[in-house]
PDB file of C-alpha atoms and ligand atoms in Angstrom:
ATOM      1  CA  MET A 272      66.407 116.845 113.829  1.00  0.00           C
ATOM      2  CA  GLU A 273      65.969 116.440 110.102  1.00  0.00           C
ATOM      3  CA  PHE A 274      66.082 118.227 106.789  1.00  0.00           C
ATOM      4  CA  THR A 275      64.692 117.323 103.391  1.00  0.00           C
ATOM      5  CA  TRP A 276      66.248 117.449  99.974  1.00  0.00           C
ATOM      6  CA  ASN A 277      64.732 116.241  96.722  1.00  0.00           C
ATOM      7  CA  GLY A 278      61.802 114.763  98.632  1.00  0.00           C
ATOM      8  CA  LYS A 279      64.067 112.709 100.876  1.00  0.00           C
ATOM      9  CA  THR A 280      64.474 113.159 104.598  1.00  0.00           C
ATOM     10  CA  TYR A 281      67.859 113.145 106.300  1.00  0.00           C
ATOM     11  CA  GLU A 282      68.441 113.108 110.009  1.00  0.00           C
ATOM     12  CA  TYR A 283      71.140 115.095 111.643  1.00  0.00           C
ATOM     13  CA  THR A 284      72.619 115.217 115.116  1.00  0.00           C
ATOM     14  CA  ILE A 285      73.893 118.372 116.744  1.00  0.00           C
ATOM     15  CA  ILE A 286      76.986 118.125 118.878  1.00  0.00           C
ATOM     16  CA  ARG A 287      77.873 121.134 120.975  1.00  0.00           C
ATOM     17  CA  LYS A 288      81.566 121.871 121.067  1.00  0.00           C
ATOM     18  CA  ARG A 289      83.844 124.670 122.116  1.00  0.00           C
ATOM     19  CA  ILE A 290      84.296 125.878 118.547  1.00  0.00           C
ATOM     20  CA  LYS A 291      83.610 129.161 116.778  1.00  0.00           C
ATOM     21  CA  ASN A 292      81.885 128.029 113.603  1.00  0.00           C
ATOM     22  CA  ILE A 293      79.337 125.423 112.643  1.00  0.00           C
ATOM     23  CA  ILE A 294      80.968 122.393 111.019  1.00  0.00           C
ATOM     24  CA  LEU A 295      79.066 119.788 108.985  1.00  0.00           C
ATOM     25  CA  HIS A 296      80.256 116.221 108.722  1.00  0.00           C
ATOM     26  CA  VAL A 297      78.869 113.146 106.970  1.00  0.00           C
ATOM     27  CA  LYS A 298      80.031 109.896 108.519  1.00  0.00           C
ATOM     28  CA  SER A 299      80.935 106.822 106.506  1.00  0.00           C
ATOM     29  CA  ASP A 300      77.527 105.284 107.304  1.00  0.00           C
ATOM     30  CA  GLY A 301      75.762 108.322 105.823  1.00  0.00           C
ATOM     31  CA  THR A 302      74.668 109.965 109.072  1.00  0.00           C
ATOM     32  CA  VAL A 303      74.996 113.729 109.289  1.00  0.00           C
ATOM     33  CA  TYR A 304      76.652 115.388 112.253  1.00  0.00           C
ATOM     34  CA  VAL A 305      76.702 119.075 113.006  1.00  0.00           C
ATOM     35  CA  SER A 306      79.288 120.451 115.368  1.00  0.00           C
ATOM     36  CA  ALA A 307      78.121 123.785 116.713  1.00  0.00           C
ATOM     37  CA  PRO A 308      79.337 126.355 119.231  1.00  0.00           C
ATOM     38  CA  PRO A 309      77.727 126.008 122.676  1.00  0.00           C
ATOM     39  CA  ARG A 310      75.377 128.941 122.230  1.00  0.00           C
ATOM     40  CA  ALA A 311      74.554 128.840 118.537  1.00  0.00           C
ATOM     41  CA  PRO A 312      70.743 129.069 118.240  1.00  0.00           C
ATOM     42  CA  GLU A 313      69.004 126.117 116.607  1.00  0.00           C
ATOM     43  CA  GLU A 314      67.454 128.478 114.082  1.00  0.00           C
ATOM     44  CA  ILE A 315      70.907 129.448 112.823  1.00  0.00           C
ATOM     45  CA  ILE A 316      71.990 125.816 112.665  1.00  0.00           C
ATOM     46  CA  ARG A 317      68.862 124.872 110.745  1.00  0.00           C
ATOM     47  CA  HIS A 318      69.461 127.702 108.321  1.00  0.00           C
ATOM     48  CA  PHE A 319      73.061 126.617 107.824  1.00  0.00           C
ATOM     49  CA  ILE A 320      71.928 123.041 107.157  1.00  0.00           C
ATOM     50  CA  GLU A 321      69.365 124.211 104.623  1.00  0.00           C
ATOM     51  CA  GLU A 322      71.966 126.248 102.790  1.00  0.00           C
ATOM     52  CA  ASN A 323      74.154 123.152 102.499  1.00  0.00           C
ATOM     53  CA  ALA A 324      71.357 120.614 102.007  1.00  0.00           C
ATOM     54  CA  ALA A 325      72.287 119.703  98.429  1.00  0.00           C
ATOM     55  CA  LYS A 326      75.889 118.946  99.308  1.00  0.00           C
ATOM     56  CA  LEU A 327      74.993 117.069 102.497  1.00  0.00           C
ATOM     57  CA  ALA A 328      72.354 114.945 100.778  1.00  0.00           C
ATOM     58  CA  ALA A 329      74.775 114.045  97.982  1.00  0.00           C
ATOM     59  CA  GLN A 330      77.460 113.061 100.477  1.00  0.00           C
ATOM     60  CA  ALA A 331      75.012 111.028 102.550  1.00  0.00           C
ATOM     61  CA  GLU A 332      73.760 109.167  99.458  1.00  0.00           C
ATOM     62  CA  GLN A 333      77.320 108.472  98.343  1.00  0.00           C
ATOM     63  CA  ALA A 334      78.275 107.147 101.769  1.00  0.00           C
ATOM     64  CA  LYS A 335      75.211 104.874 101.924  1.00  0.00           C
ATOM     65  CA  GLN A 336      75.919 103.539  98.457  1.00  0.00           C
ATOM     66  CA  ARG A 337      79.528 102.869  99.347  1.00  0.00           C
ATOM     67  CA  GLN A 338      78.455 101.028 102.451  1.00  0.00           C
ATOM     68  CA  ALA A 339      75.948  98.927 100.530  1.00  0.00           C
ATOM     69  CA  GLN A 340      78.752  97.883  98.191  1.00  0.00           C
ATOM     70  CA  ALA A 341      81.144  97.079 101.019  1.00  0.00           C
ATOM     71  CA  PRO A 342      82.074  93.393 101.073  1.00  0.00           C
ATOM     72  CA  ASP A 343      80.669  91.239 103.882  1.00  0.00           C
ATOM     73  CA  TYR A 344      83.497  88.632 103.721  1.00  0.00           C
ATOM     74  CA  THR A 345      81.176  85.633 103.716  1.00  0.00           C
ATOM     75  CA  ASP A 346      82.199  82.507 101.809  1.00  0.00           C
ATOM     76  CA  GLY A 347      81.647  83.233  98.118  1.00  0.00           C
ATOM     77  CA  SER A 348      81.299  86.999  98.507  1.00  0.00           C
ATOM     78  CA  GLU A 349      82.999  89.455  96.181  1.00  0.00           C
ATOM     79  CA  ILE A 350      85.704  91.968  96.981  1.00  0.00           C
ATOM     80  CA  PRO A 351      86.908  94.769  94.704  1.00  0.00           C
ATOM     81  CA  HIS A 352      90.591  94.343  93.917  1.00  0.00           C
ATOM     82  CA  LEU A 353      92.726  96.245  91.400  1.00  0.00           C
ATOM     83  CA  GLY A 354      89.669  97.241  89.410  1.00  0.00           C
ATOM     84  CA  GLU A 355      88.204  93.747  89.276  1.00  0.00           C
ATOM     85  CA  LYS A 356      86.107  91.607  91.568  1.00  0.00           C
ATOM     86  CA  ILE A 357      87.686  88.684  93.317  1.00  0.00           C
ATOM     87  CA  ARG A 358      85.707  85.969  95.049  1.00  0.00           C
ATOM     88  CA  LEU A 359      86.371  84.851  98.570  1.00  0.00           C
ATOM     89  CA  HIS A 360      86.676  81.135  99.196  1.00  0.00           C
ATOM     90  CA  TYR A 361      86.932  79.601 102.670  1.00  0.00           C
ATOM     91  CA  ALA A 362      89.416  76.744 102.834  1.00  0.00           C
ATOM     92  CA  ALA A 363      88.527  73.885 105.175  1.00  0.00           C
ATOM     93  CA  LYS A 364      92.121  73.276 106.215  1.00  0.00           C
ATOM     94  CA  PRO A 365      94.783  75.755 107.351  1.00  0.00           C
ATOM     95  CA  CYS A 366      96.518  77.294 104.348  1.00  0.00           C
ATOM     96  CA  GLN A 367      98.247  80.401 103.082  1.00  0.00           C
ATOM     97  CA  THR A 368      95.979  83.084 101.702  1.00  0.00           C
ATOM     98  CA  VAL A 369      96.371  82.898  97.955  1.00  0.00           C
ATOM     99  CA  LEU A 370      94.796  84.557  94.922  1.00  0.00           C
ATOM    100  CA  GLU A 371      94.408  82.355  91.871  1.00  0.00           C
ATOM    101  CA  ASN A 372      92.151  82.864  88.862  1.00  0.00           C
ATOM    102  CA  GLY A 373      90.133  85.522  90.635  1.00  0.00           C
ATOM    103  CA  ILE A 374      89.556  83.359  93.698  1.00  0.00           C
ATOM    104  CA  LEU A 375      91.052  84.365  97.008  1.00  0.00           C
ATOM    105  CA  THR A 376      91.388  81.297  99.201  1.00  0.00           C
ATOM    106  CA  VAL A 377      91.580  82.058 102.921  1.00  0.00           C
ATOM    107  CA  PHE A 378      91.536  79.803 105.934  1.00  0.00           C
ATOM    108  CA  ALA A 379      88.517  81.047 107.862  1.00  0.00           C
ATOM    109  CA  ARG A 380      85.435  79.791 109.624  1.00  0.00           C
ATOM    110  CA  ASP A 381      83.500  83.030 109.667  1.00  0.00           C
ATOM    111  CA  ALA A 382      83.420  86.494 108.139  1.00  0.00           C
ATOM    112  CA  GLN A 383      85.503  88.006 110.895  1.00  0.00           C
ATOM    113  CA  GLU A 384      88.349  85.535 110.422  1.00  0.00           C
ATOM    114  CA  ALA A 385      88.058  85.908 106.667  1.00  0.00           C
ATOM    115  CA  GLN A 386      88.315  89.660 106.891  1.00  0.00           C
ATOM    116  CA  ILE A 387      91.429  89.436 109.073  1.00  0.00           C
ATOM    117  CA  ALA A 388      93.113  86.968 106.697  1.00  0.00           C
ATOM    118  CA  TYR A 389      92.118  89.122 103.729  1.00  0.00           C
ATOM    119  CA  ARG A 390      93.478  92.328 105.306  1.00  0.00           C
ATOM    120  CA  ARG A 391      96.771  90.639 106.117  1.00  0.00           C
ATOM    121  CA  TRP A 392      97.087  89.374 102.577  1.00  0.00           C
ATOM    122  CA  LEU A 393      96.113  92.749 101.138  1.00  0.00           C
ATOM    123  CA  ILE A 394      98.703  94.621 103.190  1.00  0.00           C
ATOM    124  CA  ASP A 395     101.465  92.228 102.067  1.00  0.00           C
ATOM    125  CA  THR A 396     100.286  92.455  98.463  1.00  0.00           C
ATOM    126  CA  CYS A 397     100.108  96.236  98.678  1.00  0.00           C
ATOM    127  CA  VAL A 398     103.622  96.593 100.107  1.00  0.00           C
ATOM    128  CA  ALA A 399     105.105  94.396  97.380  1.00  0.00           C
ATOM    129  CA  LEU A 400     103.124  96.098  94.615  1.00  0.00           C
ATOM    130  CA  TYR A 401     103.816  99.688  95.672  1.00  0.00           C
ATOM    131  CA  ARG A 402     107.508  98.869  96.056  1.00  0.00           C
ATOM    132  CA  GLN A 403     107.618  97.494  92.530  1.00  0.00           C
ATOM    133  CA  ILE A 404     105.674 100.400  90.995  1.00  0.00           C
ATOM    134  CA  ASN A 405     107.861 102.856  92.907  1.00  0.00           C
ATOM    135  CA  ARG A 406     110.973 101.404  91.240  1.00  0.00           C
ATOM    136  CA  GLU A 407     109.340 101.431  87.808  1.00  0.00           C
ATOM    137  CA  VAL A 408     108.151 105.024  88.082  1.00  0.00           C
ATOM    138  CA  TYR A 409     111.497 106.153  89.458  1.00  0.00           C
ATOM    139  CA  THR A 410     113.229 104.483  86.511  1.00  0.00           C
ATOM    140  CA  ALA A 411     110.803 106.094  84.039  1.00  0.00           C
ATOM    141  CA  TYR A 412     111.631 109.536  85.446  1.00  0.00           C
ATOM    142  CA  THR A 413     115.387 109.042  85.537  1.00  0.00           C
ATOM    143  CA  ASP A 414     115.372 107.490  82.046  1.00  0.00           C
ATOM    144  CA  ALA A 415     113.582 110.630  80.850  1.00  0.00           C
ATOM    145  CA  GLY A 416     116.415 112.688  82.305  1.00  0.00           C
ATOM    146  CA  TYR A 417     114.713 114.004  85.450  1.00  0.00           C
ATOM    147  CA  LYS A 418     116.624 114.198  88.676  1.00  0.00           C
ATOM    148  CA  VAL A 419     114.370 112.544  91.236  1.00  0.00           C
ATOM    149  CA  PRO A 420     115.160 110.479  94.314  1.00  0.00           C
ATOM    150  CA  LEU A 421     113.965 106.920  94.723  1.00  0.00           C
ATOM    151  CA  ALA A 422     111.078 107.756  97.017  1.00  0.00           C
ATOM    152  CA  ARG A 423     110.549 106.201 100.370  1.00  0.00           C
ATOM    153  CA  ILE A 424     106.964 104.988 100.367  1.00  0.00           C
ATOM    154  CA  GLU A 425     104.589 105.238 103.265  1.00  0.00           C
ATOM    155  CA  ILE A 426     101.321 103.400 102.944  1.00  0.00           C
ATOM    156  CA  LYS A 427      98.426 105.091 104.688  1.00  0.00           C
ATOM    157  CA  GLU A 428      94.704 104.714 104.771  1.00  0.00           C
ATOM    158  CA  LEU A 429      93.825 108.244 103.775  1.00  0.00           C
ATOM    159  CA  LYS A 430      90.342 109.667 103.534  1.00  0.00           C
ATOM    160  CA  SER A 431      90.661 112.610 101.233  1.00  0.00           C
ATOM    161  CA  ARG A 432      93.810 112.125  99.170  1.00  0.00           C
ATOM    162  CA  TRP A 433      95.216 109.426  96.958  1.00  0.00           C
ATOM    163  CA  GLY A 434      98.768 110.357  97.695  1.00  0.00           C
ATOM    164  CA  SER A 435     101.107 113.097  98.788  1.00  0.00           C
ATOM    165  CA  CYS A 436     104.735 113.987  98.308  1.00  0.00           C
ATOM    166  CA  THR A 437     107.206 115.575 100.697  1.00  0.00           C
ATOM    167  CA  ALA A 438     109.934 116.611  98.294  1.00  0.00           C
ATOM    168  CA  LYS A 439     112.303 117.726 101.035  1.00  0.00           C
ATOM    169  CA  THR A 440     112.528 114.306 102.635  1.00  0.00           C
ATOM    170  CA  GLY A 441     112.010 112.267  99.471  1.00  0.00           C
ATOM    171  CA  ARG A 442     108.929 110.643 100.902  1.00  0.00           C
ATOM    172  CA  ILE A 443     105.692 109.747  99.172  1.00  0.00           C
ATOM    173  CA  SER A 444     102.537 108.701 100.990  1.00  0.00           C
ATOM    174  CA  MET A 445     100.274 106.383  99.081  1.00  0.00           C
ATOM    175  CA  ASN A 446      96.679 105.580  99.915  1.00  0.00           C
ATOM    176  CA  PHE A 447      96.059 101.935 100.794  1.00  0.00           C
ATOM    177  CA  ARG A 448      92.539 102.227  99.378  1.00  0.00           C
ATOM    178  CA  LEU A 449      93.985 102.489  95.879  1.00  0.00           C
ATOM    179  CA  MET A 450      94.268  98.696  95.975  1.00  0.00           C
ATOM    180  CA  GLN A 451      90.616  98.572  94.893  1.00  0.00           C
ATOM    181  CA  TYR A 452      91.342 100.451  91.681  1.00  0.00           C
ATOM    182  CA  PRO A 453      92.908  99.422  88.372  1.00  0.00           C
ATOM    183  CA  LEU A 454      96.693  99.250  88.249  1.00  0.00           C
ATOM    184  CA  GLY A 455      96.745 102.179  85.822  1.00  0.00           C
ATOM    185  CA  CYS A 456      95.187 104.385  88.512  1.00  0.00           C
ATOM    186  CA  ILE A 457      97.859 103.384  91.019  1.00  0.00           C
ATOM    187  CA  TYR A 458     100.624 104.104  88.501  1.00  0.00           C
ATOM    188  CA  ALA A 459      99.020 107.473  87.741  1.00  0.00           C
ATOM    189  CA  VAL A 460      99.097 108.495  91.410  1.00  0.00           C
ATOM    190  CA  PHE A 461     102.754 107.469  91.625  1.00  0.00           C
ATOM    191  CA  TYR A 462     103.566 109.481  88.484  1.00  0.00           C
ATOM    192  CA  HIS A 463     101.683 112.445  89.910  1.00  0.00           C
ATOM    193  CA  GLU A 464     103.504 112.380  93.231  1.00  0.00           C
ATOM    194  CA  TYR A 465     106.897 111.947  91.573  1.00  0.00           C
ATOM    195  CA  ALA A 466     106.200 115.033  89.437  1.00  0.00           C
ATOM    196  CA  HIS A 467     106.056 116.972  92.702  1.00  0.00           C
ATOM    197  CA  PHE A 468     109.780 116.282  93.119  1.00  0.00           C
ATOM    198  CA  MET A 469     110.243 118.537  90.082  1.00  0.00           C
ATOM    199  CA  GLU A 470     107.512 121.071  90.828  1.00  0.00           C
ATOM    200  CA  GLN A 471     105.577 121.603  94.018  1.00  0.00           C
ATOM    201  CA  ASN A 472     102.492 123.276  92.580  1.00  0.00           C
ATOM    202  CA  HIS A 473     100.058 122.008  89.996  1.00  0.00           C
ATOM    203  CA  SER A 474     101.498 124.456  87.492  1.00  0.00           C
ATOM    204  CA  ARG A 475     101.811 124.202  83.748  1.00  0.00           C
ATOM    205  CA  HIS A 476     105.378 122.953  84.259  1.00  0.00           C
ATOM    206  CA  PHE A 477     104.128 120.276  86.667  1.00  0.00           C
ATOM    207  CA  TYR A 478     101.786 118.867  84.017  1.00  0.00           C
ATOM    208  CA  ASP A 479     104.422 119.157  81.282  1.00  0.00           C
ATOM    209  CA  VAL A 480     106.657 116.936  83.380  1.00  0.00           C
ATOM    210  CA  LEU A 481     103.840 114.556  84.289  1.00  0.00           C
ATOM    211  CA  TYR A 482     102.535 114.100  80.729  1.00  0.00           C
ATOM    212  CA  SER A 483     106.033 113.575  79.382  1.00  0.00           C
ATOM    213  CA  VAL A 484     106.419 110.399  81.447  1.00  0.00           C
ATOM    214  CA  CYS A 485     102.736 109.401  81.740  1.00  0.00           C
ATOM    215  CA  PRO A 486     100.952 110.436  78.517  1.00  0.00           C
ATOM    216  CA  ASP A 487      97.643 108.759  79.453  1.00  0.00           C
ATOM    217  CA  TYR A 488      97.537 110.338  82.908  1.00  0.00           C
ATOM    218  CA  ASP A 489      94.179 112.060  82.351  1.00  0.00           C
ATOM    219  CA  ARG A 490      92.417 108.819  81.566  1.00  0.00           C
ATOM    220  CA  TRP A 491      93.425 107.157  84.843  1.00  0.00           C
ATOM    221  CA  ASP A 492      92.932 110.311  86.840  1.00  0.00           C
ATOM    222  CA  ALA A 493      89.393 110.610  85.486  1.00  0.00           C
ATOM    223  CA  GLU A 494      88.668 106.986  86.323  1.00  0.00           C
ATOM    224  CA  LEU A 495      89.888 107.477  89.859  1.00  0.00           C
ATOM    225  CA  ASN A 496      88.079 110.700  90.548  1.00  0.00           C
ATOM    226  CA  HIS A 497      84.927 109.806  88.714  1.00  0.00           C
ATOM    227  CA  LYS A 498      84.361 107.047  91.237  1.00  0.00           C
ATOM    228  CA  GLY A 499      84.473 109.599  94.001  1.00  0.00           C
ATOM    229  CA  LYS A 500      86.961 110.521  96.618  1.00  0.00           C
ATOM    230  CA  GLU A 501      85.853 110.566 100.181  1.00  0.00           C
TER     231      GLU A 501
HETATM  232 ZN1   ZN B 281      99.525 116.975  93.449  1.00  0.00          ZN
END
């Protein structure tokens, strides 16, 4: 099945499920899936698709673009890292994965091995970095006179959020994918989540708190969200 938008054709697949409403979903490779109740007529589904064509087409294009930019982990390929591009270099002899002058040296013979070494390195780097930023942001809040706990950080690979805060348990979840973005963006998410220790909702008070410790919050937030959340 297909629909067109702006002169372009998009395919979609219908999956029948025991659900009540029609649900549209664009996968990370840009394909469109429609979950529909067992007896929903195709006419109704088609109509529903057409009503949402603009949104679906935009999401599909975004997903395809993201996939085209995804690194392939070959020797010499580029990987986005903290808002910059780093270049992958395969070492001939076994060695530690190390980043120096924008070059990430990994011991690998093919893209699969390189990707594994890279992921391992990135997780370690992420844990160390988030831990350090967590301390800094905590200190900034307490220095400003706010009563906040030193958060326990959980690193997750989230699809739709950059972070979240569970004030009751003093826990903050941080998106692993932030490692692609500039440091300022990562700090901004930490500042945002810490502000939730003071105020749960995105109220005026919430932003008063946030801006008082992170005056350039809007700039980093715009940079992060301009590039598109999933
Ligand atoms: Zn929030």
